[in-house]
Every structure is written in structure tokens, then in C-alpha cells.
Amino acid sequence: MKHYHIAVLPGDGIGPEVTAEAVKVLDAAQKKYGFTLNYESLDAGAERFQRTGVTMPDSQYEICKQADAILMGAIGLPEARHPDGREVNGDVIFRLRFGLDLYAGVRPVTLYEGVTSPLRDVSKGIDYVIVRENVEGLYASRTGGCNVRGEVATDTIIMTRTGVSKITRFAFELAKKRSGRPTDGKSIVTCVDKANVLSSYAFFRSVYDEIAEQYPGVAKDYAYVDAMTLYQVLSPHHYDVVVAENMFADIISDLSSATIGGLGMAPSGDIGDEHALFQPSHGSAPTIAGRNLANPIATILSGSMMLEWLSDRHQDDRLKEAAQGIDQAVRAVLRQQHIRTADIGGTSSTSQVGDAVAAALQSEV
Ligand code: ATP
């Protein structure tokens, strides 16, 4: 039986609580589908920074690099900062994203039956994926911007042909694997940019157009980022796969999560050609930490995404079955209105939700 080495970074705030529930569900999946995950838990994060002055030592970075996949809770605390004001979470998440070339940020946006959306009419469904360019764009300047005499500050947006080609190709390949948008099953990749104002985004769009030529079965679609925020609220059923530059995708991802029940429902994967990291879209939410209140669903679904990615990489069908099993178990739990955390209108604890998903997985036929 193949064993998979998983580097686990529970992190800060609610990170350890939601990670424990994801591991609980992954353990149930191992028993049911017959595979082995060897976890290696790492003490990285803001709390470690406060204790030792180092957020993630090099030795831990190497462990992440050697692992088959990385599972993360949440890193960062608002008060843990470098002298220049930057929060220390970038020491981990940016280091891993840039160091391991995790160029594709994959954020599924799915409204599950039984979860209330703040949108008035969701009868046509919400089921799309945002693909975020993760290693270029404006955030590539995160430590390279310039500040002159405290009077002038600049950051430079980075767009390379290689980077934009890779991310748009990733989006089209993903669209080929999916069954299209919820209304009519049409496969469509929407390019979100500001090509009408900035030459960098016009370049992004031109490369997208070149790549799209190679995918005649997938429809092209465009939206300017400002209009996109409107469409995400008024017609989210229109979308299948959405691709965007790093900062724009960061912003529209938070909006998308609000439409499906909040950050506690939004999983994500940071995926490269050789490595991948899976974590909920939310941060460490320190105000609710340590109280068994956090919604673990986003982290549980991130664990499911991890199995799916490992399955493709290692041609191991059991892992794909397990990923689908976890998704079905989450759906089954959410359909029963009585098990859910407070953020989505319930009174259950973090661990009760994890227990319910693990039990639903075990009882599935
Ligand atoms: P970061 O900048 O680190 O991504 P953030 O500023 O976006 O963090 P979060 O830590 O994600 O903030 O939390 C924002 C708010 O969302 C929290 O105060 C909390 O109320 C809510 N929230 C986030 N995640 C969860 C969760 N898993 N369960 C319940 N509520 C959550």
C-alpha cells in the first residue's frame, strides 16, 4: 500500500482546531478506502514567531518541500509583525507559494444545499472555481516595493508570458475536467482583468486569448474586475472557471466566499507542477479561537482537494474515491439542518461538525 507523507501546519488561532477536524475526516477516509497518510506536524506560524523570532525555520521548509502534499490550517496573528509592519504570515505562505512555485490558487465556490446564501435568488446554483495566479502580479512586489523618504511609495506589477500562459492553461485544463456551469453545463473560462486601463492586464488578456485558441471546446469570456464584483452578486450561475491576476483574484475570492455562506465554507489549494498546499481560504480568526466555534468545513474540503490532487499525481484511484466520499459526506451533513456551526446559522461546535462528517463518511455505501 502506498504511503503519503503529509506536512501539516496547523498554525495559529482557529488553525489547529479546524486542522484537527480535517485530520479526523482524513483518518476516517484512510480506514474506509485503504490508503495511508503519514502526517508530520510542524510548529510554524505567528505564535512561533512571537516565541522564537522565526515564523518557519529552514528545516521545516525543507520538510514541506520533501512532502507529498502540505495541509495547512491558518497562519498569522494581527499583532505578529515585522518591524516594517508586514504580518508574519507571508514568511510561511509566500515562502511556500514562491519557493515551491505553487502558481495556481484554486478556490472552488460552491453553494451547498442547506446553506443559506445572502443572495436573494440562487435558484440557478453557484458552482464555479476561481483560479488565482499565485506567484506574479502585484503581490510579487511584496518585499521589493520602494518607499522614498516616506513620501513616495511604489509597487510594481509583474506579468510574464510564462506565468500568464501557465495559469490560463491551468484554468482551461480545469474547465475540461469539470462538467461546466450549473445552468447549462457549458464549459467556459472567464478572464478577469482591467485590460481597458492598464497595459499589464491587456497583456494578461492577450496571452489568455492565445492559450484559449488551443481549447476550442471551452468558451471564452471576459469581465473587468469592477464589473465582476457585480456579476458575482447578481449572476454567479454564469461562471464555470474564472482566471485572474494575483491581487484581483484575492479580492474576488473573498466576495465569492460570502455568497456561499462565508469564509468557513471556502476551501483552497495552492498548486504547482511538483508540489501543492491545501488550506481553508480563511485566516486565523483570533476572536473566535480556542472556543470550539470555528467552522471546519473549509479545511475538511481542502483535505478532500488534497486527496484529489494526490490521486491525479500518483494515479491512485482510491484517493479520488475518498475525495468524492468526503464531498458527499459534507453534503449529507449540511442537508441536515441541525449540524452546523454558528457562522452558517447553527449551534454545533467545531468538533461536532467534524464528528458528523467522519460518521457520514463511514456510513456511506
Ligand atoms: P487573513 O488576513 O489572515 O486572511 P482575515 O482578516 O481575512 O484573515 P479571518 O481570520 O479569515 O480574517 O476571519 C475574518 C472573520 O471571518 C473572523 O472574524 C470570523 O468571524 C470569520 N471566520 C473566518 N473563518 C471562520 C471559520 N472557519 N468559522 C467561523 N467564522 C470564521
GROMACS .gro file of C-alpha atoms and ligand atoms in nm:
model
  396
    1MET     CA    1   0.000   0.000   0.000
    2LYS     CA    2   0.137   0.342  -0.091
    3HIS     CA    3   0.203   0.579   0.195
    4TYR     CA    4   0.178   0.954   0.150
    5HIS     CA    5   0.386   1.193   0.355
    6ILE     CA    6   0.177   1.495   0.454
    7ALA     CA    7   0.336   1.802   0.613
    8VAL     CA    8   0.074   1.952   0.845
    9LEU     CA    9   0.093   2.316   0.956
   10PRO     CA   10  -0.194   2.376   1.200
   11GLY     CA   11  -0.074   2.733   1.258
   12ASP     CA   12  -0.243   2.998   1.470
   13GLY     CA   13  -0.582   3.098   1.608
   14ILE     CA   14  -0.851   2.862   1.483
   15GLY     CA   15  -0.595   2.686   1.259
   16PRO     CA   16  -0.523   2.396   1.498
   17GLU     CA   17  -0.894   2.344   1.570
   18VAL     CA   18  -1.004   2.321   1.206
   19THR     CA   19  -0.696   2.117   1.110
   20ALA     CA   20  -0.777   1.859   1.379
   21GLU     CA   21  -1.122   1.808   1.224
   22ALA     CA   22  -0.981   1.776   0.873
   23VAL     CA   23  -0.735   1.514   1.000
   24LYS     CA   24  -1.021   1.334   1.177
   25VAL     CA   25  -1.210   1.309   0.846
   26LEU     CA   26  -0.896   1.209   0.653
   27ASP     CA   27  -0.837   0.935   0.911
   28ALA     CA   28  -1.189   0.804   0.854
   29ALA     CA   29  -1.123   0.814   0.477
   30GLN     CA   30  -0.799   0.615   0.518
   31LYS     CA   31  -0.981   0.339   0.705
   32LYS     CA   32  -1.263   0.325   0.457
   33TYR     CA   33  -1.070   0.345   0.129
   34GLY     CA   34  -0.744   0.177   0.231
   35PHE     CA   35  -0.454   0.417   0.199
   36THR     CA   36  -0.208   0.566   0.447
   37LEU     CA   37  -0.124   0.926   0.520
   38ASN     CA   38   0.185   0.977   0.736
   39TYR     CA   39   0.140   1.318   0.896
   40GLU     CA   40   0.432   1.529   1.010
   41SER     CA   41   0.303   1.817   1.219
   42LEU     CA   42   0.512   2.137   1.209
   43ASP     CA   43   0.519   2.418   1.459
   44ALA     CA   44   0.521   2.718   1.222
   45GLY     CA   45   0.332   3.044   1.247
   46ALA     CA   46   0.285   3.375   1.424
   47GLU     CA   47   0.276   3.219   1.767
   48ARG     CA   48   0.612   3.058   1.699
   49PHE     CA   49   0.743   3.392   1.570
   50GLN     CA   50   0.641   3.558   1.897
   51ARG     CA   51   0.813   3.284   2.094
   52THR     CA   52   1.132   3.245   1.890
   53GLY     CA   53   1.157   3.530   1.638
   54VAL     CA   54   1.131   3.282   1.348
   55THR     CA   55   0.799   3.203   1.177
   56MET     CA   56   0.916   2.894   0.991
   57PRO     CA   57   1.273   2.759   1.017
   58ASP     CA   58   1.451   2.641   0.703
   59SER     CA   59   1.433   2.280   0.824
   60GLN     CA   60   1.051   2.297   0.817
   61TYR     CA   61   1.053   2.449   0.471
   62GLU     CA   62   1.264   2.152   0.357
   63ILE     CA   63   1.015   1.908   0.515
   64CYS     CA   64   0.733   2.079   0.322
   65LYS     CA   65   0.940   2.055   0.006
   66GLN     CA   66   1.002   1.682   0.054
   67ALA     CA   67   0.640   1.601   0.150
   68ASP     CA   68   0.388   1.458  -0.096
   69ALA     CA   69   0.149   1.739  -0.001
   70ILE     CA   70   0.103   2.012   0.260
   71LEU     CA   71  -0.208   2.066   0.471
   72MET     CA   72  -0.235   2.399   0.648
   73GLY     CA   73  -0.480   2.547   0.900
   74ALA     CA   74  -0.421   2.921   0.918
   75ILE     CA   75  -0.106   3.123   0.977
   76GLY     CA   76  -0.089   3.470   1.128
   77LEU     CA   77  -0.200   3.692   1.412
   78PRO     CA   78  -0.266   4.064   1.362
   79GLU     CA   79  -0.014   4.164   1.629
   80ALA     CA   80   0.270   3.945   1.495
   81ARG     CA   81   0.451   4.176   1.257
   82HIS     CA   82   0.792   4.257   1.118
   83PRO     CA   83   0.939   4.597   1.203
   84ASP     CA   84   0.820   4.734   0.865
   85GLY     CA   85   0.459   4.648   0.953
   86ARG     CA   86   0.414   4.337   0.738
   87GLU     CA   87   0.232   4.049   0.907
   88VAL     CA   88   0.450   3.743   0.950
   89ASN     CA   89   0.208   3.503   0.776
   90GLY     CA   90   0.386   3.583   0.449
   91ASP     CA   91   0.701   3.418   0.591
   92VAL     CA   92   0.518   3.090   0.556
   93ILE     CA   93   0.254   3.121   0.288
   94PHE     CA   94   0.450   3.341   0.046
   95ARG     CA   95   0.768   3.144   0.106
   96LEU     CA   96   0.593   2.819   0.020
   97ARG     CA   97   0.400   2.965  -0.274
   98PHE     CA   98   0.702   3.134  -0.431
   99GLY     CA   99   0.962   2.879  -0.321
  100LEU     CA  100   0.769   2.573  -0.440
  101ASP     CA  101   0.620   2.756  -0.742
  102LEU     CA  102   0.262   2.693  -0.633
  103TYR     CA  103   0.143   2.912  -0.917
  104ALA     CA  104  -0.224   2.816  -0.924
  105GLY     CA  105  -0.451   2.921  -0.639
  106VAL     CA  106  -0.761   2.709  -0.682
  107ARG     CA  107  -1.071   2.831  -0.497
  108PRO     CA  108  -1.391   2.635  -0.553
  109VAL     CA  109  -1.705   2.842  -0.498
  110THR     CA  110  -1.991   2.601  -0.432
  111LEU     CA  111  -2.319   2.674  -0.261
  112TYR     CA  112  -2.413   2.354  -0.079
  113GLU     CA  113  -2.773   2.251  -0.034
  114GLY     CA  114  -2.886   2.351   0.314
  115VAL     CA  115  -2.654   2.652   0.337
  116THR     CA  116  -2.815   2.995   0.315
  117SER     CA  117  -2.662   3.245   0.075
  118PRO     CA  118  -2.707   3.617   0.141
  119LEU     CA  119  -2.806   3.647  -0.225
  120ARG     CA  120  -3.182   3.666  -0.278
  121ASP     CA  121  -3.211   3.431  -0.575
  122VAL     CA  122  -2.971   3.139  -0.603
  123SER     CA  123  -3.217   2.904  -0.773
  124LYS     CA  124  -2.978   2.865  -1.068
  125GLY     CA  125  -2.699   2.744  -0.840
  126ILE     CA  126  -2.347   2.864  -0.760
  127ASP     CA  127  -2.067   2.631  -0.865
  128TYR     CA  128  -1.755   2.783  -1.013
  129VAL     CA  129  -1.381   2.786  -0.945
  130ILE     CA  130  -1.156   3.088  -0.920
  131VAL     CA  131  -0.803   3.020  -1.045
  132ARG     CA  132  -0.569   3.276  -0.896
  133GLU     CA  133  -0.225   3.349  -1.040
  134ASN     CA  134  -0.029   3.300  -0.721
  135VAL     CA  135   0.334   3.397  -0.778
  136GLU     CA  136   0.326   3.704  -1.003
  137GLY     CA  137   0.103   4.008  -1.027
  138LEU     CA  138   0.113   4.291  -0.779
  139TYR     CA  139   0.197   4.073  -0.479
  140ALA     CA  140   0.526   3.966  -0.640
  141SER     CA  141   0.647   4.309  -0.525
  142ARG     CA  142   0.569   4.234  -0.164
  143THR     CA  143   0.923   4.294  -0.043
  144GLY     CA  144   1.053   4.481  -0.345
  145GLY     CA  145   0.841   4.793  -0.347
  146CYS     CA  146   1.007   5.126  -0.292
  147ASN     CA  147   0.947   5.395  -0.032
  148VAL     CA  148   1.142   5.720  -0.074
  149ARG     CA  149   1.178   5.944   0.234
  150GLY     CA  150   0.838   5.829   0.350
  151GLU     CA  151   0.696   6.048   0.071
  152VAL     CA  152   0.674   5.827  -0.235
  153ALA     CA  153   0.588   5.457  -0.237
  154THR     CA  154   0.563   5.228  -0.538
  155ASP     CA  155   0.493   4.863  -0.605
  156THR     CA  156   0.539   4.708  -0.947
  157ILE     CA  157   0.305   4.456  -1.104
  158ILE     CA  158   0.481   4.157  -1.261
  159MET     CA  159   0.334   3.971  -1.556
  160THR     CA  160   0.543   3.720  -1.750
  161ARG     CA  161   0.443   3.532  -2.063
  162THR     CA  162   0.541   3.207  -1.890
  163GLY     CA  163   0.337   3.284  -1.579
  164VAL     CA  164   0.023   3.402  -1.757
  165SER     CA  165   0.042   3.111  -2.004
  166LYS     CA  166   0.073   2.861  -1.719
  167ILE     CA  167  -0.218   2.996  -1.521
  168THR     CA  168  -0.454   3.031  -1.816
  169ARG     CA  169  -0.363   2.683  -1.939
  170PHE     CA  170  -0.431   2.552  -1.589
  171ALA     CA  171  -0.775   2.720  -1.599
  172PHE     CA  172  -0.863   2.571  -1.938
  173GLU     CA  173  -0.745   2.224  -1.834
  174LEU     CA  174  -0.960   2.254  -1.521
  175ALA     CA  175  -1.261   2.355  -1.731
  176LYS     CA  176  -1.210   2.043  -1.944
  177LYS     CA  177  -1.225   1.824  -1.630
  178ARG     CA  178  -1.536   1.991  -1.487
  179SER     CA  179  -1.891   1.943  -1.607
  180GLY     CA  180  -1.950   2.309  -1.691
  181ARG     CA  181  -2.151   2.581  -1.525
  182PRO     CA  182  -2.464   2.486  -1.330
  183THR     CA  183  -2.725   2.641  -1.562
  184ASP     CA  184  -2.647   2.465  -1.890
  185GLY     CA  185  -2.328   2.260  -1.846
  186LYS     CA  186  -2.135   2.495  -2.075
  187SER     CA  187  -1.756   2.492  -2.023
  188ILE     CA  188  -1.635   2.847  -2.003
  189VAL     CA  189  -1.324   3.026  -1.874
  190THR     CA  190  -1.374   3.389  -1.775
  191CYS     CA  191  -1.069   3.616  -1.786
  192VAL     CA  192  -1.097   3.884  -1.515
  193ASP     CA  193  -0.871   4.185  -1.562
  194LYS     CA  194  -0.856   4.558  -1.616
  195ALA     CA  195  -0.741   4.541  -1.976
  196ASN     CA  196  -0.921   4.866  -2.057
  197VAL     CA  197  -0.691   5.067  -1.829
  198LEU     CA  198  -0.353   4.901  -1.765
  199SER     CA  199  -0.118   4.754  -2.023
  200SER     CA  200  -0.018   4.476  -1.781
  201TYR     CA  201  -0.376   4.348  -1.774
  202ALA     CA  202  -0.409   4.394  -2.152
  203PHE     CA  203  -0.104   4.168  -2.179
  204PHE     CA  204  -0.266   3.916  -1.942
  205ARG     CA  205  -0.573   3.913  -2.168
  206SER     CA  206  -0.372   3.878  -2.490
  207VAL     CA  207  -0.189   3.573  -2.352
  208TYR     CA  208  -0.522   3.431  -2.233
  209ASP     CA  209  -0.651   3.471  -2.592
  210GLU     CA  210  -0.351   3.283  -2.732
  211ILE     CA  211  -0.398   2.992  -2.491
  212ALA     CA  212  -0.776   2.987  -2.548
  213GLU     CA  213  -0.713   2.913  -2.919
  214GLN     CA  214  -0.585   2.571  -2.810
  215TYR     CA  215  -0.913   2.488  -2.634
  216PRO     CA  216  -1.190   2.509  -2.895
  217GLY     CA  217  -1.428   2.311  -2.670
  218VAL     CA  218  -1.416   2.572  -2.394
  219ALA     CA  219  -1.586   2.909  -2.442
  220LYS     CA  220  -1.401   3.238  -2.388
  221ASP     CA  221  -1.545   3.506  -2.162
  222TYR     CA  222  -1.419   3.837  -2.022
  223ALA     CA  223  -1.502   4.061  -1.728
  224TYR     CA  224  -1.340   4.377  -1.596
  225VAL     CA  225  -1.273   4.326  -1.228
  226ASP     CA  226  -1.502   4.606  -1.111
  227ALA     CA  227  -1.795   4.467  -1.310
  228MET     CA  228  -1.703   4.117  -1.195
  229THR     CA  229  -1.789   4.202  -0.835
  230LEU     CA  230  -2.137   4.298  -0.955
  231TYR     CA  231  -2.181   3.981  -1.162
  232GLN     CA  232  -2.068   3.762  -0.869
  233VAL     CA  233  -2.362   3.900  -0.673
  234LEU     CA  234  -2.623   3.924  -0.949
  235SER     CA  235  -2.547   3.625  -1.174
  236PRO     CA  236  -2.298   3.383  -1.013
  237HIS     CA  237  -2.459   3.094  -1.206
  238HIS     CA  238  -2.296   3.231  -1.522
  239TYR     CA  239  -1.950   3.113  -1.417
  240ASP     CA  240  -1.761   2.786  -1.454
  241VAL     CA  241  -1.389   2.871  -1.424
  242VAL     CA  242  -1.258   3.222  -1.359
  243VAL     CA  243  -0.891   3.315  -1.403
  244ALA     CA  244  -0.729   3.633  -1.271
  245GLU     CA  245  -0.409   3.804  -1.160
  246ASN     CA  246  -0.294   3.752  -0.801
  247MET     CA  247  -0.443   4.056  -0.623
  248PHE     CA  248  -0.764   4.072  -0.824
  249ALA     CA  249  -0.829   3.702  -0.761
  250ASP     CA  250  -0.756   3.752  -0.391
  251ILE     CA  251  -1.027   4.018  -0.373
  252ILE     CA  252  -1.294   3.842  -0.579
  253SER     CA  253  -1.231   3.520  -0.383
  254ASP     CA  254  -1.339   3.679  -0.055
  255LEU     CA  255  -1.651   3.815  -0.222
  256SER     CA  256  -1.728   3.474  -0.370
  257SER     CA  257  -1.696   3.307  -0.031
  258ALA     CA  258  -1.955   3.549   0.113
  259THR     CA  259  -2.206   3.426  -0.146
  260ILE     CA  260  -2.172   3.061  -0.038
  261GLY     CA  261  -2.202   3.104   0.338
  262GLY     CA  262  -1.875   3.272   0.432
  263LEU     CA  263  -1.507   3.201   0.471
  264GLY     CA  264  -1.578   2.888   0.675
  265MET     CA  265  -1.721   2.727   0.360
  266ALA     CA  266  -1.437   2.817   0.120
  267PRO     CA  267  -1.155   2.564   0.065
  268SER     CA  268  -0.847   2.625  -0.145
  269GLY     CA  269  -0.543   2.463  -0.299
  270ASP     CA  270  -0.214   2.627  -0.396
  271ILE     CA  271  -0.095   2.402  -0.672
  272GLY     CA  272   0.223   2.377  -0.876
  273ASP     CA  273   0.365   2.121  -1.116
  274GLU     CA  274   0.555   1.936  -0.840
  275HIS     CA  275   0.410   2.050  -0.506
  276ALA     CA  276   0.078   2.152  -0.357
  277LEU     CA  277  -0.057   2.304  -0.039
  278PHE     CA  278  -0.418   2.291   0.078
  279GLN     CA  279  -0.578   2.525   0.330
  280PRO     CA  280  -0.907   2.699   0.403
  281SER     CA  281  -0.947   3.043   0.245
  282HIS     CA  282  -0.994   3.200   0.587
  283GLY     CA  283  -0.732   3.333   0.824
  284SER     CA  284  -0.674   3.253   1.189
  285ALA     CA  285  -0.987   3.439   1.314
  286PRO     CA  286  -0.832   3.504   1.659
  287THR     CA  287  -1.156   3.645   1.802
  288ILE     CA  288  -1.319   3.301   1.797
  289ALA     CA  289  -1.005   3.092   1.853
  290GLY     CA  290  -0.984   2.833   2.129
  291ARG     CA  291  -1.362   2.815   2.176
  292ASN     CA  292  -1.455   2.521   1.953
  293LEU     CA  293  -1.672   2.758   1.746
  294ALA     CA  294  -1.497   2.771   1.408
  295ASN     CA  295  -1.648   2.610   1.102
  296PRO     CA  296  -1.415   2.325   0.994
  297ILE     CA  297  -1.588   2.259   0.659
  298ALA     CA  298  -1.347   2.471   0.452
  299THR     CA  299  -1.049   2.279   0.591
  300ILE     CA  300  -1.223   1.941   0.554
  301LEU     CA  301  -1.296   2.024   0.188
  302SER     CA  302  -0.934   2.137   0.144
  303GLY     CA  303  -0.834   1.789   0.266
  304SER     CA  304  -1.061   1.643   0.001
  305MET     CA  305  -0.894   1.861  -0.265
  306MET     CA  306  -0.558   1.731  -0.141
  307LEU     CA  307  -0.665   1.369  -0.197
  308GLU     CA  308  -0.792   1.454  -0.544
  309TRP     CA  309  -0.459   1.616  -0.636
  310LEU     CA  310  -0.259   1.324  -0.493
  311SER     CA  311  -0.482   1.085  -0.685
  312ASP     CA  312  -0.404   1.253  -1.018
  313ARG     CA  313  -0.036   1.277  -0.940
  314HIS     CA  314   0.008   0.917  -0.829
  315GLN     CA  315  -0.263   0.753  -1.042
  316ASP     CA  316  -0.422   0.624  -0.725
  317ASP     CA  317  -0.798   0.591  -0.782
  318ARG     CA  318  -0.870   0.514  -0.417
  319LEU     CA  319  -0.778   0.868  -0.328
  320LYS     CA  320  -1.021   1.010  -0.583
  321GLU     CA  321  -1.296   0.790  -0.443
  322ALA     CA  322  -1.206   0.911  -0.095
  323ALA     CA  323  -1.216   1.275  -0.209
  324GLN     CA  324  -1.560   1.223  -0.359
  325GLY     CA  325  -1.668   1.039  -0.044
  326ILE     CA  326  -1.567   1.335   0.175
  327ASP     CA  327  -1.754   1.575  -0.053
  328GLN     CA  328  -2.067   1.356  -0.032
  329ALA     CA  329  -2.034   1.331   0.348
  330VAL     CA  330  -2.013   1.711   0.376
  331ARG     CA  331  -2.322   1.742   0.155
  332ALA     CA  332  -2.509   1.489   0.369
  333VAL     CA  333  -2.425   1.673   0.691
  334LEU     CA  334  -2.519   2.014   0.554
  335ARG     CA  335  -2.854   1.884   0.425
  336GLN     CA  336  -2.942   1.802   0.788
  337GLN     CA  337  -3.016   2.144   0.925
  338HIS     CA  338  -2.926   2.056   1.285
  339ILE     CA  339  -2.549   2.010   1.248
  340ARG     CA  340  -2.367   2.332   1.165
  341THR     CA  341  -2.154   2.596   1.330
  342ALA     CA  342  -2.275   2.944   1.424
  343ASP     CA  343  -2.133   3.122   1.117
  344ILE     CA  344  -2.382   2.932   0.898
  345GLY     CA  345  -2.672   2.955   1.140
  346GLY     CA  346  -2.624   2.662   1.379
  347THR     CA  347  -2.515   2.590   1.732
  348SER     CA  348  -2.280   2.295   1.679
  349SER     CA  349  -1.918   2.301   1.784
  350THR     CA  350  -1.619   2.261   1.554
  351SER     CA  351  -1.561   1.905   1.675
  352GLN     CA  352  -1.929   1.806   1.646
  353VAL     CA  353  -1.923   1.902   1.278
  354GLY     CA  354  -1.600   1.704   1.226
  355ASP     CA  355  -1.750   1.403   1.405
  356ALA     CA  356  -2.065   1.425   1.191
  357VAL     CA  357  -1.872   1.439   0.863
  358ALA     CA  358  -1.648   1.147   0.969
  359ALA     CA  359  -1.956   0.944   1.070
  360ALA     CA  360  -2.139   1.028   0.745
  361LEU     CA  361  -1.831   0.914   0.551
  362GLN     CA  362  -1.815   0.585   0.738
  363SER     CA  363  -2.187   0.515   0.686
  364GLU     CA  364  -2.190   0.593   0.310
  365VAL     CA  365  -2.233   0.284   0.092
  366ATP     P1  366  -0.630   3.685   0.688
  366ATP     O1  367  -0.594   3.825   0.653
  366ATP     O2  368  -0.530   3.615   0.773
  366ATP     O3  369  -0.676   3.602   0.571
  366ATP     P2  370  -0.882   3.785   0.764
  366ATP     O4  371  -0.854   3.922   0.811
  366ATP     O5  372  -0.939   3.766   0.627
  366ATP     O6  373  -0.755   3.695   0.783
  366ATP     P3  374  -1.013   3.580   0.907
  366ATP     O7  375  -0.921   3.535   1.011
  366ATP     O8  376  -1.024   3.495   0.787
  366ATP     O9  377  -0.978   3.728   0.869
  366ATP    O10  378  -1.153   3.599   0.970
  366ATP     C1  379  -1.245   3.702   0.937
  366ATP     C2  380  -1.374   3.675   1.013
  366ATP    O11  381  -1.442   3.568   0.946
  366ATP     C3  382  -1.347   3.624   1.152
  366ATP    O12  383  -1.353   3.725   1.246
  366ATP     C4  384  -1.457   3.526   1.176
  366ATP    O13  385  -1.568   3.592   1.229
  366ATP     C5  386  -1.494   3.477   1.038
  366ATP     N1  387  -1.439   3.344   1.011
  366ATP     C6  388  -1.327   3.314   0.940
  366ATP     N2  389  -1.309   3.183   0.934
  366ATP     C7  390  -1.410   3.127   1.004
  366ATP     C8  391  -1.445   2.991   1.034
  366ATP     N3  392  -1.374   2.886   0.991
  366ATP     N4  393  -1.555   2.971   1.108
  366ATP     C9  394  -1.629   3.073   1.151
  366ATP     N5  395  -1.601   3.201   1.125
  366ATP    C10  396  -1.492   3.229   1.052
   0.00000   0.00000   0.00000
